[in-house]
Structures are given as structure tokens and as C-alpha cells.
XYZ file of C-alpha atoms in Angstrom:
330
model
C 0.712 -21.563 0.648
C 0.867 -19.749 -2.687
C 3.936 -20.657 -4.755
C 4.886 -17.014 -5.307
C 4.896 -16.316 -1.546
C 7.026 -19.399 -0.850
C 9.423 -18.354 -3.608
C 9.744 -14.869 -2.122
C 10.363 -16.295 1.353
C 12.963 -18.699 -0.045
C 14.916 -15.808 -1.557
C 14.525 -13.868 1.697
C 15.934 -16.789 3.698
C 18.852 -17.268 1.307
C 19.683 -13.559 1.525
C 19.469 -13.710 5.312
C 21.860 -16.672 5.359
C 24.309 -14.867 3.086
C 24.310 -11.840 5.366
C 24.753 -13.947 8.499
C 27.715 -15.732 6.936
C 29.275 -12.384 6.015
C 29.054 -11.192 9.631
C 31.482 -13.767 11.010
C 35.204 -13.764 10.265
C 36.583 -16.968 8.829
C 37.040 -19.598 11.518
C 35.179 -17.595 14.165
C 31.636 -18.812 14.746
C 29.859 -17.246 17.713
C 27.173 -19.344 19.408
C 24.482 -16.783 18.616
C 25.477 -16.541 14.962
C 25.584 -20.321 14.615
C 22.105 -20.588 16.110
C 20.697 -18.057 13.632
C 22.301 -19.840 10.683
C 20.922 -23.173 11.917
C 17.423 -21.679 12.148
C 17.634 -20.452 8.552
C 18.949 -23.838 7.388
C 16.122 -25.603 9.215
C 13.558 -23.396 7.478
C 15.132 -24.138 4.088
C 15.008 -27.875 4.896
C 11.310 -27.595 5.724
C 10.775 -26.046 2.305
C 12.526 -29.011 0.670
C 10.443 -31.452 2.725
C 7.167 -29.652 2.049
C 6.490 -28.912 5.715
C 7.337 -25.208 5.624
C 4.482 -23.003 6.827
C 2.824 -25.792 8.854
C 2.348 -25.308 12.591
C 4.339 -27.925 14.505
C 1.683 -27.952 17.262
C -1.627 -28.279 15.401
C -0.377 -29.181 11.884
C -2.509 -26.387 10.407
C -1.160 -23.732 7.987
C 0.582 -20.800 9.636
C -0.921 -17.390 8.803
C 0.754 -15.905 5.716
C 1.126 -12.494 7.368
C 2.984 -14.147 10.237
C 5.320 -15.946 7.828
C 5.907 -12.719 5.938
C 6.878 -10.978 9.171
C 9.089 -13.886 10.309
C 9.805 -16.780 7.898
C 11.545 -18.667 10.723
C 8.349 -19.022 12.748
C 7.205 -22.610 13.321
C 3.846 -22.128 15.035
C 0.581 -20.396 14.146
C -0.716 -17.443 16.120
C -2.720 -19.653 18.474
C 0.397 -21.607 19.476
C 3.122 -18.984 19.662
C 5.097 -18.891 22.885
C 4.370 -15.860 25.082
C 7.780 -14.446 24.190
C 7.222 -14.780 20.428
C 3.712 -13.358 20.741
C 5.017 -10.316 22.611
C 7.756 -9.834 20.009
C 5.165 -10.026 17.216
C 2.953 -7.501 18.990
C 5.903 -5.116 19.305
C 6.666 -5.514 15.606
C 3.036 -4.858 14.670
C 2.897 -1.791 16.901
C 6.055 -0.459 15.251
C 4.715 -1.224 11.754
C 1.473 0.581 12.603
C 3.350 3.614 13.921
C 5.523 3.745 10.779
C 2.478 3.506 8.528
C 0.647 6.244 10.419
C 3.720 8.447 9.991
C 3.423 8.008 6.207
C -0.105 9.444 6.166
C -0.637 13.136 5.300
C -2.047 15.748 7.643
C -5.653 15.087 8.585
C -7.259 18.382 7.522
C -5.834 20.503 4.714
C -6.614 23.860 3.093
C -4.468 24.571 0.037
C -5.083 27.028 -2.788
C -8.877 27.102 -2.828
C -9.321 23.491 -1.713
C -10.278 21.789 1.542
C -9.312 18.132 1.870
C -9.804 15.392 4.448
C -9.421 11.641 4.519
C -10.412 8.577 6.524
C -8.038 5.625 6.886
C -9.267 2.471 8.627
C -7.000 -0.611 8.534
C -8.683 -3.981 8.946
C -5.979 -4.984 11.436
C -2.883 -3.294 12.795
C -1.710 -2.194 9.338
C -3.316 -1.529 5.961
C -2.703 -2.124 2.278
C -4.537 1.070 1.305
C -2.463 4.024 0.101
C -3.453 7.613 0.843
C -1.372 10.724 0.220
C -1.609 14.485 -0.299
C 1.555 16.312 -1.372
C 1.560 20.096 -0.807
C 2.014 22.610 -3.636
C 5.535 23.889 -4.167
C 4.295 27.484 -4.339
C 1.269 29.149 -2.697
C -0.550 29.292 -6.060
C 0.661 25.897 -7.333
C -1.059 22.560 -7.918
C -1.001 19.826 -5.295
C -0.921 16.073 -5.782
C -3.529 13.696 -4.336
C -3.488 9.894 -4.417
C -5.583 7.000 -3.181
C -4.805 3.361 -3.878
C -5.117 -0.234 -2.764
C -2.347 -2.831 -3.083
C -3.037 -6.543 -3.466
C -3.339 -8.602 -0.317
C -3.908 -7.641 3.294
C -2.002 -7.280 6.539
C 1.755 -7.015 6.938
C 2.647 -8.045 3.385
C 0.221 -5.487 1.936
C 1.504 -2.755 4.253
C 5.050 -3.393 3.018
C 3.858 -2.979 -0.575
C 1.973 0.154 0.428
C 5.172 1.657 1.882
C 7.021 0.709 -1.309
C 4.336 2.400 -3.426
C 4.490 5.498 -1.217
C 8.267 5.764 -1.628
C 8.027 5.232 -5.397
C 5.423 7.963 -5.843
C 7.242 10.483 -3.665
C 10.547 9.933 -5.437
C 8.895 10.544 -8.818
C 6.698 13.432 -7.676
C 9.765 15.657 -7.447
C 10.030 15.528 -11.252
C 6.807 17.559 -11.601
C 5.082 15.431 -14.265
C 1.373 15.168 -15.177
C -0.669 12.381 -13.536
C -0.802 10.177 -16.647
C 2.982 10.139 -16.947
C 3.485 9.776 -13.195
C 1.217 6.710 -13.057
C 2.995 5.195 -16.070
C 6.368 5.629 -14.334
C 5.013 4.246 -11.043
C 3.666 1.262 -12.950
C 7.034 0.545 -14.566
C 8.997 0.730 -11.310
C 6.396 -1.181 -9.301
C 6.249 -3.900 -11.961
C 10.032 -4.243 -12.111
C 10.516 -4.412 -8.340
C 7.725 -6.739 -7.161
C 6.578 -10.285 -7.792
C 4.204 -11.044 -10.675
C 1.252 -11.524 -8.322
C 1.630 -8.077 -6.777
C -0.273 -5.118 -8.158
C -2.061 -1.999 -6.967
C -5.016 0.088 -8.035
C -4.357 3.811 -7.899
C -5.984 7.180 -8.520
C -3.455 9.985 -8.987
C -4.431 13.588 -9.583
C -3.443 17.249 -9.529
C -5.706 19.947 -8.098
C -5.129 23.570 -9.150
C -6.013 26.831 -7.381
C -8.579 27.731 -10.075
C -10.575 24.536 -9.435
C -9.075 22.391 -12.190
C -8.422 18.731 -11.498
C -6.492 16.344 -13.740
C -6.389 12.690 -12.779
C -5.466 9.236 -14.010
C -7.108 6.083 -12.733
C -5.173 2.801 -12.722
C -7.915 0.261 -12.120
C -9.261 1.889 -8.950
C -12.863 2.532 -7.881
C -14.453 5.276 -9.979
C -13.960 8.760 -8.467
C -17.188 10.667 -7.863
C -17.915 14.364 -8.440
C -20.644 15.838 -6.245
C -22.463 19.028 -7.253
C -25.689 20.347 -5.677
C -26.967 16.873 -4.852
C -25.989 15.401 -8.209
C -23.304 12.712 -8.348
C -21.248 11.794 -11.410
C -18.913 8.799 -11.648
C -15.747 9.417 -13.677
C -14.723 6.626 -16.032
C -11.697 5.887 -18.266
C -9.759 3.670 -15.831
C -6.584 1.953 -17.031
C -5.020 -1.290 -15.832
C -3.771 -1.569 -12.214
C -0.090 -0.796 -11.763
C 2.130 -3.877 -11.735
C 0.259 -5.954 -14.334
C 2.375 -4.965 -17.331
C 5.615 -2.997 -17.122
C 4.799 -0.780 -20.110
C 1.362 0.845 -20.041
C -0.216 4.144 -21.044
C -2.800 5.710 -18.770
C -5.546 8.103 -19.874
C -6.203 11.307 -17.975
C -9.355 13.294 -17.237
C -9.564 17.065 -16.762
C -12.465 18.758 -15.005
C -13.106 22.141 -13.413
C -14.938 22.194 -10.108
C -16.906 25.201 -8.908
C -17.007 26.446 -5.322
C -18.974 23.925 -3.252
C -18.351 20.979 -5.574
C -16.365 17.975 -4.352
C -14.292 15.077 -5.614
C -14.671 11.850 -3.623
C -12.194 8.954 -3.770
C -12.594 5.653 -1.913
C -11.270 2.100 -1.740
C -13.409 -0.969 -2.370
C -13.349 -1.665 1.358
C -16.184 0.889 1.487
C -18.433 -0.354 -1.306
C -17.706 -4.036 -0.530
C -18.793 -3.665 3.112
C -21.408 -6.342 3.827
C -24.403 -6.416 6.163
C -25.519 -9.573 8.016
C -27.565 -10.606 4.945
C -24.427 -10.590 2.773
C -25.486 -7.494 0.786
C -22.825 -4.999 -0.294
C -22.968 -1.309 0.602
C -22.267 -0.640 -3.080
C -21.608 2.381 -5.266
C -25.284 3.258 -5.729
C -25.891 3.549 -1.994
C -22.753 5.693 -1.694
C -23.912 7.962 -4.518
C -27.326 8.348 -2.872
C -25.650 9.213 0.426
C -23.412 11.771 -1.284
C -26.397 13.375 -2.952
C -28.157 13.822 0.377
C -25.100 15.253 2.150
C -23.424 17.268 -0.579
C -23.311 20.451 1.513
C -21.164 19.019 4.297
C -17.532 19.991 4.792
C -15.061 17.154 4.045
C -14.424 16.222 7.683
C -18.159 16.240 8.528
C -18.974 14.234 5.422
C -16.444 11.538 6.321
C -17.854 11.260 9.847
C -21.420 11.002 8.538
C -20.432 8.418 5.924
C -18.642 6.333 8.551
C -21.809 6.290 10.665
C -23.889 5.274 7.643
C -21.510 2.427 6.748
C -21.440 1.177 10.332
C -25.236 1.294 10.487
C -25.449 -0.688 7.249
C -22.886 -3.240 8.496
C -24.981 -3.729 11.633
C -22.403 -5.822 13.445
C -21.209 -7.924 10.498
C -17.459 -8.575 10.463
C -15.248 -6.248 8.425
C -13.294 -7.980 5.672
C -11.069 -5.276 4.168
C -9.200 -2.033 4.764
C -11.267 1.097 4.123
C -10.144 4.545 3.045
C -11.775 7.677 1.646
C -10.665 11.121 0.537
C -12.784 14.216 -0.095
C -11.544 17.352 -1.891
C -13.957 20.294 -1.845
C -13.582 23.535 -3.798
C -13.784 26.523 -1.443
C -13.510 30.294 -1.979
C -9.942 31.558 -2.259
C -8.703 33.027 0.999
């Protein structure tokens, strides 16, 4: 197990013990409370002995996502009791429902723009971040974001929710993307472990077709126009690497029919049975051939193309995409 994860779980266990102790009045120890405290103490002892995170049945490492969800667990997924497995499934279902609630509306038309997104977790939950925040006035700009936090599974989904809350709390201050990303970086860096980071594209889209965006280490956004595809550059460092960073911004004006495409590396890193990656060049070629499609239709067609390329090979990462297309003003 990584040292940073064990350190985080140690602090989580110590905090849990402190809270349990605070729940009981002095001299009054309920059986249930004593049992919970003993479980925490036993987990802390396993850390001291070096046996923490090892399945007591098969002596193999317990899945890190399972430990993140419950640091008291003492068996891997294959050897959980039926009761613990059912409890884990309920927790995962709840986590999935919460994450789905954080996603924006599926199909959007705001101020001369049509937007749609695809969001495909590898498992029950995802570490990808996708958001569209509506304009404050009918003729105002709206905010769009796509990102990918480090890790996978439950731990990554918790970071994704943290990133979502950070962005939404700062978005109310109505700042340009470069400043917003810099502020997100500072708060994310100060509130997470050193090994945690996120790539992020943050942008504003205006009713006259203007887009302004900042890219913090994410996959290059693509602009599609009449079959031509351009990759935007000038990406900064991912958020969370250094607490003080400046992020460049790019301004472009899209004409009616032109689109901006954002995606996570779960798309371009998709592998076929031969171990080949789908890659940016194949995506650009696909975009060029289907540049006239509406956002929702494009996403469906791209999903079919990726699945055909994968040809039954196992998925290895979360996958998300967002398409913003300039349309005539209503």
C-alpha cells in the first residue's frame, strides 16, 4: 500500500476514535461504542505491526478502494462476508447516485450554444469531473468544465466531489477562467495530500460565440470547423502540484456550426486487443468526418466508434466527453 494512502487512513482512524470517545459520557461505555473503539484500535495495531491492508483469509492485499471506503475492513472483496458485501454494495449504490446528482443536465441550449456530454465511469463511480453552470442572465456567459482527478474508484470519486464543490463555491465570484483555475489550484493543493492532483479545462462561452478557457494539464481541447480540426495548446500544470501557479488563457470566436470538443484521456487511451491506443489522431479524423452532427448525435456516434475499436478489450479508465456547438440565436 502506498505510504500516503496509509498515512491518510491513519489520520482518518485517529479522528474516528476521537469522535467515538467524545460520544460517550465519562464512565459510561455502551457495548456498541466499546466494540467500535476496539475495532479502530485493532486497525491501528495492524498498522504498527505492518499487517494493515492484508486480507486475513488469503493474505493478499485488500483493494485500496475498499480500504478507502472502510479502513476497518479485514478481508478483500473475494472474502467479504455476505453482510459486509451487501453493505458495500449499498454504499456504492449511494455513492453512484450522489455522483450522478452532481452532473449537469444532459442536453443544454444556452445563449447561442448547444451542449451535451457523455460520462462513463469504469466502475460504480468515476474520478472524471464534468460540469456546466448556467448563465446568470439570458445574454450572459456560462461556465463549462471537464477534468480528471488522480486515481480511480471510490477515492477518486471523493476527490471529484471535492473539486466540484470547490469550483462551484468560487464560480459565484464571477472571475475569468485563468483566475478561477488558479484559485481552484490553491484550495485543492492546500486541502489534499501531496499525491493528489487533477487535470482540468475551465472555460466561459459567450452568446456571441466567444470562448475563453484555461487548461490545467488536461487533454488538448479540439475545435471543429467544416471538417477541419485544430488542437488548442498552452496547457498549464495540473491543479494540486504547486499551491501557487499562474494559468494561461486562450480566447477564440466560434462561428455557427463550429464546435469545441473536450474529453478525458479515458477516450484516447482506450486500447484494442492488440494493445493499440485509440489516440488523438484517430479522434481528430473521426471529428473531421462527423463535424455536421449535433452534439448528442456526435457523442453517440463517437461511443460506437470507440467500442468498435476496443473490440471487446477490457476498459481501464473512466471516460468523459463534452461537445459545445455554436448555433443560431433563438
